[in-house]
The first five atom37 places (N, CA, C, CB, O) and aatype in JSON, in Angstrom:
{
  "aatype": [12, 1, 16, 16, 13, 6, 17, 14, 11, 2, 9, 9, 10, 2, 2, 18, 13, 16, 18, 10, 18, 2, 7, 2, 9, 3, 14, 7, 13, 3, 11, 4, 0, 18, 13, 17, 2, 9, 3, 10, 7, 12, 11, 10, 13, 2, 3, 11, 0, 16, 9, 15, 10, 10, 0, 18, 3, 9, 10, 2, 5, 15, 9, 2, 15, 1, 1, 16, 16, 16, 2, 3, 13, 9, 11, 3, 1, 1, 7, 16, 19, 10, 5, 5, 18, 13, 12, 9, 15, 13, 11, 18, 0, 10, 2, 1, 13],
  "atom_mask": [
    [1, 1, 1, 1, 1],
    [1, 1, 1, 1, 1],
    [1, 1, 1, 1, 1],
    [1, 1, 1, 1, 1],
    [1, 1, 1, 1, 1],
    [1, 1, 1, 1, 1],
    [1, 1, 1, 1, 1],
    [1, 1, 1, 1, 1],
    [1, 1, 1, 1, 1],
    [1, 1, 1, 1, 1],
    [1, 1, 1, 1, 1],
    [1, 1, 1, 1, 1],
    [1, 1, 1, 1, 1],
    [1, 1, 1, 1, 1],
    [1, 1, 1, 1, 1],
    [1, 1, 1, 1, 1],
    [1, 1, 1, 1, 1],
    [1, 1, 1, 1, 1],
    [1, 1, 1, 1, 1],
    [1, 1, 1, 1, 1],
    [1, 1, 1, 1, 1],
    [1, 1, 1, 1, 1],
    [1, 1, 1, 0, 1],
    [1, 1, 1, 1, 1],
    [1, 1, 1, 1, 1],
    [1, 1, 1, 1, 1],
    [1, 1, 1, 1, 1],
    [1, 1, 1, 0, 1],
    [1, 1, 1, 1, 1],
    [1, 1, 1, 1, 1],
    [1, 1, 1, 1, 1],
    [1, 1, 1, 1, 1],
    [1, 1, 1, 1, 1],
    [1, 1, 1, 1, 1],
    [1, 1, 1, 1, 1],
    [1, 1, 1, 1, 1],
    [1, 1, 1, 1, 1],
    [1, 1, 1, 1, 1],
    [1, 1, 1, 1, 1],
    [1, 1, 1, 1, 1],
    [1, 1, 1, 0, 1],
    [1, 1, 1, 1, 1],
    [1, 1, 1, 1, 1],
    [1, 1, 1, 1, 1],
    [1, 1, 1, 1, 1],
    [1, 1, 1, 1, 1],
    [1, 1, 1, 1, 1],
    [1, 1, 1, 1, 1],
    [1, 1, 1, 1, 1],
    [1, 1, 1, 1, 1],
    [1, 1, 1, 1, 1],
    [1, 1, 1, 1, 1],
    [1, 1, 1, 1, 1],
    [1, 1, 1, 1, 1],
    [1, 1, 1, 1, 1],
    [1, 1, 1, 1, 1],
    [1, 1, 1, 1, 1],
    [1, 1, 1, 1, 1],
    [1, 1, 1, 1, 1],
    [1, 1, 1, 1, 1],
    [1, 1, 1, 1, 1],
    [1, 1, 1, 1, 1],
    [1, 1, 1, 1, 1],
    [1, 1, 1, 1, 1],
    [1, 1, 1, 1, 1],
    [1, 1, 1, 1, 1],
    [1, 1, 1, 1, 1],
    [1, 1, 1, 1, 1],
    [1, 1, 1, 1, 1],
    [1, 1, 1, 1, 1],
    [1, 1, 1, 1, 1],
    [1, 1, 1, 1, 1],
    [1, 1, 1, 1, 1],
    [1, 1, 1, 1, 1],
    [1, 1, 1, 1, 1],
    [1, 1, 1, 1, 1],
    [1, 1, 1, 1, 1],
    [1, 1, 1, 1, 1],
    [1, 1, 1, 0, 1],
    [1, 1, 1, 1, 1],
    [1, 1, 1, 1, 1],
    [1, 1, 1, 1, 1],
    [1, 1, 1, 1, 1],
    [1, 1, 1, 1, 1],
    [1, 1, 1, 1, 1],
    [1, 1, 1, 1, 1],
    [1, 1, 1, 1, 1],
    [1, 1, 1, 1, 1],
    [1, 1, 1, 1, 1],
    [1, 1, 1, 1, 1],
    [1, 1, 1, 1, 1],
    [1, 1, 1, 1, 1],
    [1, 1, 1, 1, 1],
    [1, 1, 1, 1, 1],
    [1, 1, 1, 1, 1],
    [1, 1, 1, 1, 1],
    [1, 1, 1, 1, 1]
  ],
  "atom_positions": [
    [[0.84, -1.16, 0.0], [0.0, 0.0, 0.0], [0.9, 1.23, 0.0], [-0.96, -0.01, 1.21], [1.9, 1.29, 0.71]],
    [[0.53, 2.19, -0.79], [1.29, 3.43, -0.86], [0.32, 4.6, -0.76], [2.14, 3.51, -2.18], [-0.67, 4.65, -1.49]],
    [[0.6, 5.52, 0.14], [-0.24, 6.71, 0.28], [0.64, 7.95, 0.22], [-1.05, 6.67, 1.61], [1.8, 7.94, 0.64]],
    [[0.06, 9.02, -0.31], [0.75, 10.3, -0.4], [-0.19, 11.38, 0.11], [1.22, 10.6, -1.86], [-1.34, 11.47, -0.3]],
    [[0.33, 12.21, 1.01], [-0.43, 13.34, 1.54], [0.34, 14.61, 1.22], [-0.65, 13.19, 3.08], [1.55, 14.7, 1.42]],
    [[-0.39, 15.61, 0.71], [0.21, 16.9, 0.42], [-0.51, 17.96, 1.24], [0.16, 17.24, -1.09], [-1.73, 18.08, 1.19]],
    [[0.27, 18.73, 1.99], [-0.28, 19.8, 2.81], [0.09, 21.14, 2.17], [0.25, 19.72, 4.27], [0.95, 21.22, 1.3]],
    [[-0.59, 22.18, 2.62], [-0.16, 23.51, 2.17], [1.28, 23.78, 2.59], [-1.1, 24.61, 2.74], [1.83, 23.06, 3.43]],
    [[1.86, 24.77, 2.03], [3.26, 25.13, 2.29], [4.22, 24.08, 1.74], [3.48, 25.3, 3.78], [5.35, 23.97, 2.23]],
    [[3.79, 23.3, 0.73], [4.68, 22.4, -0.02], [5.25, 21.24, 0.79], [5.82, 23.19, -0.57], [6.37, 20.81, 0.52]],
    [[4.51, 20.72, 1.75], [4.95, 19.55, 2.53], [4.32, 18.3, 1.93], [4.55, 19.71, 4.05], [3.13, 18.28, 1.63]],
    [[5.12, 17.25, 1.76], [4.65, 15.98, 1.19], [5.04, 14.84, 2.14], [5.25, 15.75, -0.24], [6.18, 14.78, 2.61]],
    [[4.1, 13.94, 2.4], [4.36, 12.76, 3.22], [3.98, 11.53, 2.42], [3.57, 12.82, 4.58], [2.83, 11.39, 2.0]],
    [[4.94, 10.63, 2.2], [4.7, 9.36, 1.5], [4.86, 8.22, 2.5], [5.67, 9.18, 0.29], [5.83, 8.17, 3.25]],
    [[3.9, 7.3, 2.5], [3.96, 6.08, 3.3], [4.02, 4.89, 2.36], [2.74, 5.96, 4.27], [3.25, 4.82, 1.4]],
    [[4.92, 3.98, 2.63], [5.04, 2.74, 1.85], [4.91, 1.58, 2.84], [6.41, 2.68, 1.05], [5.76, 1.41, 3.71]],
    [[3.87, 0.8, 2.71], [3.64, -0.31, 3.63], [3.49, -1.6, 2.84], [2.37, -0.05, 4.51], [2.73, -1.66, 1.87]],
    [[4.23, -2.64, 3.25], [4.21, -3.93, 2.56], [4.07, -5.04, 3.59], [5.48, -4.13, 1.7], [4.7, -5.01, 4.65]],
    [[3.25, -6.03, 3.27], [3.08, -7.23, 4.11], [3.57, -8.43, 3.31], [1.58, -7.41, 4.56], [3.15, -8.63, 2.17]],
    [[4.45, -9.23, 3.92], [4.95, -10.44, 3.27], [4.67, -11.65, 4.15], [6.47, -10.31, 2.98], [4.79, -11.59, 5.37]],
    [[4.3, -12.75, 3.51], [4.07, -14.01, 4.23], [4.86, -15.11, 3.55], [2.55, -14.36, 4.28], [4.76, -15.29, 2.34]],
    [[5.65, -15.85, 4.34], [6.43, -16.97, 3.83], [6.04, -18.21, 4.63], [7.98, -16.69, 3.92], [6.57, -18.43, 5.72]],
    [[5.13, -18.99, 4.1], [4.65, -20.18, 4.8], [5.52, -21.4, 4.6], [0.0, 0.0, 0.0], [5.18, -22.49, 5.08]],
    [[6.63, -21.26, 3.9], [7.47, -22.39, 3.55], [8.7, -22.52, 4.44], [7.9, -22.27, 2.11], [9.73, -23.04, 4.01]],
    [[8.6, -22.05, 5.69], [9.74, -22.14, 6.61], [9.31, -22.82, 7.91], [10.32, -20.74, 6.9], [8.12, -23.01, 8.16]],
    [[10.28, -23.18, 8.72], [10.06, -23.9, 9.97], [9.16, -23.11, 10.92], [11.41, -24.19, 10.64], [9.21, -21.88, 10.93]],
    [[8.33, -23.79, 11.73], [7.44, -23.08, 12.66], [8.16, -22.18, 13.67], [6.63, -24.08, 13.41], [7.52, -21.28, 14.23]],
    [[9.44, -22.37, 13.93], [10.17, -21.52, 14.85], [10.52, -20.15, 14.29], [0.0, 0.0, 0.0], [10.97, -19.28, 15.03]],
    [[10.33, -19.94, 12.99], [10.65, -18.68, 12.33], [9.38, -17.85, 12.15], [11.33, -18.93, 10.96], [8.28, -18.39, 12.07]],
    [[9.55, -16.53, 12.1], [8.42, -15.65, 11.81], [8.03, -15.81, 10.35], [8.76, -14.17, 12.13], [8.86, -15.65, 9.45]],
    [[6.77, -16.13, 10.12], [6.3, -16.31, 8.75], [5.81, -14.99, 8.15], [5.18, -17.33, 8.72], [5.74, -14.87, 6.92]],
    [[5.49, -14.02, 8.98], [4.97, -12.73, 8.53], [6.01, -11.63, 8.74], [3.66, -12.38, 9.27], [6.79, -11.67, 9.69]],
    [[6.0, -10.67, 7.84], [6.87, -9.51, 7.97], [6.13, -8.28, 7.47], [8.21, -9.7, 7.19], [5.45, -8.32, 6.44]],
    [[6.25, -7.19, 8.21], [5.64, -5.92, 7.85], [6.76, -4.92, 7.61], [4.66, -5.42, 8.98], [7.64, -4.75, 8.45]],
    [[6.73, -4.27, 6.46], [7.74, -3.28, 6.11], [7.05, -1.92, 5.96], [8.49, -3.67, 4.8], [6.06, -1.79, 5.24]],
    [[7.59, -0.93, 6.64], [7.01, 0.41, 6.6], [8.11, 1.43, 6.4], [6.21, 0.71, 7.9], [9.02, 1.54, 7.22]],
    [[8.02, 2.17, 5.31], [8.96, 3.24, 4.99], [8.2, 4.56, 4.92], [9.72, 2.95, 3.65], [7.06, 4.59, 4.43]],
    [[8.81, 5.63, 5.39], [8.2, 6.95, 5.34], [9.16, 7.93, 4.69], [7.8, 7.44, 6.75], [10.37, 7.9, 4.94]],
    [[8.6, 8.78, 3.85], [9.38, 9.81, 3.17], [8.67, 11.15, 3.42], [9.51, 9.51, 1.63], [7.53, 11.34, 2.99]],
    [[9.33, 12.07, 4.11], [8.79, 13.39, 4.41], [9.59, 14.42, 3.63], [8.81, 13.69, 5.95], [10.81, 14.54, 3.81]],
    [[8.9, 15.16, 2.77], [9.62, 16.09, 1.9], [9.01, 17.47, 1.88], [0.0, 0.0, 0.0], [7.88, 17.69, 2.32]],
    [[9.8, 18.4, 1.34], [9.35, 19.78, 1.19], [9.78, 20.29, -0.17], [9.92, 20.68, 2.32], [10.94, 20.15, -0.56]],
    [[8.83, 20.88, -0.9], [9.13, 21.46, -2.21], [9.73, 22.85, -2.02], [7.87, 21.52, -3.1], [9.27, 23.63, -1.18]],
    [[10.75, 23.14, -2.82], [11.45, 24.42, -2.73], [11.59, 25.05, -4.12], [12.84, 24.23, -2.09], [11.38, 24.38, -5.13]],
    [[11.93, 26.31, -4.17], [12.24, 27.03, -5.41], [11.14, 26.88, -6.47], [13.56, 26.53, -5.97], [11.4, 26.44, -7.59]],
    [[9.92, 27.24, -6.09], [8.76, 27.17, -7.01], [8.55, 25.76, -7.56], [8.95, 28.16, -8.18], [8.31, 25.58, -8.76]],
    [[8.64, 24.79, -6.7], [8.42, 23.37, -7.03], [9.47, 22.79, -7.97], [7.06, 23.19, -7.64], [9.23, 21.73, -8.56]],
    [[10.61, 23.42, -8.13], [11.68, 22.86, -8.96], [12.58, 21.93, -8.18], [12.5, 23.98, -9.57], [13.28, 21.1, -8.77]],
    [[12.58, 22.04, -6.84], [13.46, 21.22, -6.01], [12.65, 20.61, -4.86], [14.64, 22.06, -5.45], [11.63, 21.15, -4.44]],
    [[13.14, 19.48, -4.39], [12.54, 18.8, -3.24], [13.64, 18.29, -2.33], [11.62, 17.63, -3.7], [14.6, 17.66, -2.78]],
    [[13.5, 18.58, -1.04], [14.4, 18.01, -0.04], [13.55, 17.07, 0.81], [15.11, 19.13, 0.83], [12.44, 17.43, 1.21]],
    [[14.07, 15.88, 1.09], [13.25, 14.91, 1.81], [14.1, 14.07, 2.76], [12.51, 14.0, 0.83], [15.3, 13.9, 2.58]],
    [[13.42, 13.54, 3.78], [14.02, 12.63, 4.75], [13.29, 11.31, 4.64], [13.95, 13.21, 6.21], [12.06, 11.26, 4.79]],
    [[14.02, 10.23, 4.38], [13.45, 8.9, 4.25], [13.83, 8.06, 5.46], [13.94, 8.22, 2.94], [15.0, 8.0, 5.85]],
    [[12.84, 7.43, 6.06], [13.07, 6.47, 7.15], [12.74, 5.09, 6.59], [12.19, 6.8, 8.44], [11.59, 4.81, 6.26]],
    [[13.75, 4.23, 6.48], [13.59, 2.9, 5.89], [13.44, 1.86, 6.98], [14.78, 2.57, 4.99], [14.22, 1.83, 7.94]],
    [[12.45, 1.0, 6.84], [12.19, -0.13, 7.74], [11.98, 0.33, 9.18], [13.35, -1.13, 7.69], [12.72, -0.04, 10.09]],
    [[10.96, 1.14, 9.38], [10.66, 1.7, 10.7], [10.4, 0.6, 11.72], [9.45, 2.62, 10.62], [10.78, 0.74, 12.89]],
    [[9.76, -0.48, 11.32], [9.44, -1.57, 12.25], [10.6, -2.54, 12.46], [8.24, -2.34, 11.74], [10.49, -3.47, 13.25]],
    [[11.71, -2.32, 11.76], [12.93, -3.12, 11.9], [12.67, -4.62, 11.68], [13.53, -2.91, 13.28], [13.05, -5.45, 12.51]],
    [[12.03, -4.95, 10.56], [11.71, -6.34, 10.25], [12.3, -6.81, 8.93], [10.22, -6.53, 10.23], [11.8, -7.78, 8.35]],
    [[13.31, -6.17, 8.45], [13.93, -6.56, 7.19], [14.84, -7.76, 7.42], [14.71, -5.38, 6.58], [16.06, -7.62, 7.52]],
    [[14.23, -8.93, 7.49], [14.96, -10.18, 7.76], [14.71, -11.14, 6.6], [14.51, -10.81, 9.12], [13.58, -11.28, 6.13]],
    [[15.75, -11.8, 6.17], [15.67, -12.76, 5.08], [15.57, -14.17, 5.66], [16.89, -12.63, 4.14], [16.44, -14.58, 6.44]],
    [[14.54, -14.91, 5.29], [14.4, -16.31, 5.68], [14.51, -17.16, 4.43], [13.04, -16.57, 6.42], [13.87, -16.88, 3.42]],
    [[15.34, -18.2, 4.51], [15.57, -19.06, 3.34], [15.56, -20.52, 3.74], [16.91, -18.7, 2.66], [16.08, -20.87, 4.8]],
    [[14.97, -21.37, 2.92], [14.93, -22.81, 3.16], [15.71, -23.52, 2.06], [13.47, -23.33, 3.22], [15.5, -23.27, 0.87]],
    [[16.61, -24.41, 2.48], [17.38, -25.24, 1.56], [16.99, -26.69, 1.81], [18.92, -25.02, 1.73], [17.02, -27.16, 2.94]],
    [[16.62, -27.39, 0.75], [16.24, -28.8, 0.9], [17.1, -29.66, -0.02], [14.72, -29.0, 0.59], [17.36, -29.31, -1.16]],
    [[17.52, -30.8, 0.51], [18.22, -31.81, -0.27], [17.57, -33.16, 0.04], [19.77, -31.82, 0.05], [16.56, -33.22, 0.74]],
    [[18.15, -34.22, -0.46], [17.63, -35.55, -0.17], [17.83, -35.94, 1.29], [18.28, -36.58, -1.06], [17.06, -36.74, 1.82]],
    [[18.84, -35.38, 1.96], [19.21, -35.77, 3.31], [18.67, -34.86, 4.41], [20.68, -35.83, 3.42], [18.44, -35.33, 5.53]],
    [[18.47, -33.57, 4.12], [18.1, -32.65, 5.2], [17.33, -31.45, 4.67], [19.34, -32.18, 5.96], [17.28, -31.19, 3.47]],
    [[16.73, -30.73, 5.62], [16.08, -29.44, 5.36], [16.72, -28.43, 6.29], [14.51, -29.52, 5.58], [16.8, -28.65, 7.5]],
    [[17.18, -27.32, 5.74], [17.86, -26.3, 6.53], [17.16, -24.95, 6.33], [19.37, -26.21, 6.15], [17.01, -24.48, 5.21]],
    [[16.74, -24.34, 7.47], [16.18, -22.99, 7.44], [17.21, -22.02, 7.98], [14.86, -22.92, 8.26], [17.9, -22.31, 8.96]],
    [[17.31, -20.87, 7.33], [18.32, -19.89, 7.71], [17.68, -18.51, 7.71], [19.54, -19.94, 6.75], [16.84, -18.2, 6.87]],
    [[18.09, -17.68, 8.67], [17.57, -16.32, 8.77], [18.73, -15.35, 8.92], [16.58, -16.18, 9.96], [19.69, -15.62, 9.65]],
    [[18.66, -14.23, 8.23], [19.72, -13.23, 8.32], [19.18, -11.84, 8.05], [0.0, 0.0, 0.0], [18.09, -11.69, 7.48]],
    [[19.91, -10.84, 8.44], [19.52, -9.46, 8.22], [19.88, -9.05, 6.8], [20.19, -8.52, 9.25], [21.03, -9.2, 6.38]],
    [[18.92, -8.53, 6.07], [19.15, -8.1, 4.7], [19.77, -6.7, 4.7], [17.82, -8.1, 3.9], [20.85, -6.5, 4.15]],
    [[19.09, -5.77, 5.31], [19.56, -4.4, 5.39], [18.99, -3.79, 6.65], [19.15, -3.59, 4.13], [17.79, -3.92, 6.91]],
    [[19.8, -3.15, 7.43], [19.34, -2.6, 8.69], [18.58, -1.3, 8.49], [20.51, -2.37, 9.62], [18.64, -0.67, 7.43]],
    [[17.86, -0.92, 9.52], [17.09, 0.31, 9.52], [18.03, 1.51, 9.31], [16.29, 0.46, 10.85], [19.1, 1.57, 9.91]],
    [[17.61, 2.45, 8.44], [18.44, 3.63, 8.22], [17.59, 4.84, 7.85], [19.47, 3.35, 7.11], [16.41, 4.71, 7.54]],
    [[18.21, 6.0, 7.9], [17.59, 7.26, 7.52], [18.46, 7.91, 6.45], [17.41, 8.2, 8.75], [19.69, 7.8, 6.48]],
    [[17.8, 8.6, 5.51], [18.55, 9.2, 4.41], [17.93, 10.55, 4.05], [18.56, 8.26, 3.18], [16.71, 10.69, 4.02]],
    [[18.77, 11.52, 3.78], [18.32, 12.84, 3.3], [18.65, 12.93, 1.82], [19.0, 14.01, 4.11], [19.76, 12.58, 1.4]],
    [[17.69, 13.39, 1.03], [17.94, 13.54, -0.41], [17.51, 14.92, -0.88], [17.2, 12.44, -1.21], [16.65, 15.56, -0.28]],
    [[18.12, 15.35, -1.96], [17.8, 16.62, -2.59], [17.64, 16.38, -4.08], [18.89, 17.71, -2.3], [18.55, 15.83, -4.71]],
    [[16.52, 16.78, -4.64], [16.26, 16.62, -6.08], [15.99, 18.0, -6.67], [15.05, 15.65, -6.34], [15.3, 18.82, -6.07]],
    [[16.53, 18.23, -7.84], [16.32, 19.49, -8.52], [16.02, 19.24, -10.0], [17.55, 20.42, -8.36], [16.77, 18.53, -10.67]],
    [[14.94, 19.8, -10.5], [14.55, 19.64, -11.9], [15.22, 20.73, -12.72], [13.0, 19.7, -12.07], [14.96, 21.92, -12.53]],
    [[16.09, 20.33, -13.63], [16.78, 21.3, -14.48], [15.87, 21.84, -15.56], [18.02, 20.68, -15.1], [16.01, 22.98, -15.99]],
    [[14.94, 21.0, -16.01], [14.03, 21.41, -17.07], [12.68, 20.76, -16.82], [14.58, 21.02, -18.47], [12.62, 19.59, -16.42]],
    [[11.61, 21.48, -17.03], [10.26, 20.92, -16.86], [9.58, 20.85, -18.21], [9.41, 21.77, -15.86], [9.63, 21.82, -18.98]],
    [[8.96, 19.72, -18.51], [8.27, 19.52, -19.78], [6.79, 19.67, -19.59], [8.59, 18.16, -20.37], [6.02, 19.53, -20.54]]
  ]
}
């Protein structure tokens, strides 16, 4: 699900929410994962530029679960894909069409 809210004074809020289910892993592992990213931005210079702050994986659930199967065994493995982080970005439109 993706939502965008625009307020007066050029403020923009984007929400990115994703739900993942992996039913093919051992019962001791989390089968569900919720990912939530937020992007808060402000338009500048007559809407030619945008400065924004992105918060990635607010719920801190970016975990990779993998199952390996062979004739002899089944192995489930879990690891961190990418940790929670924050990022500032600046975009500027050189030309508008």
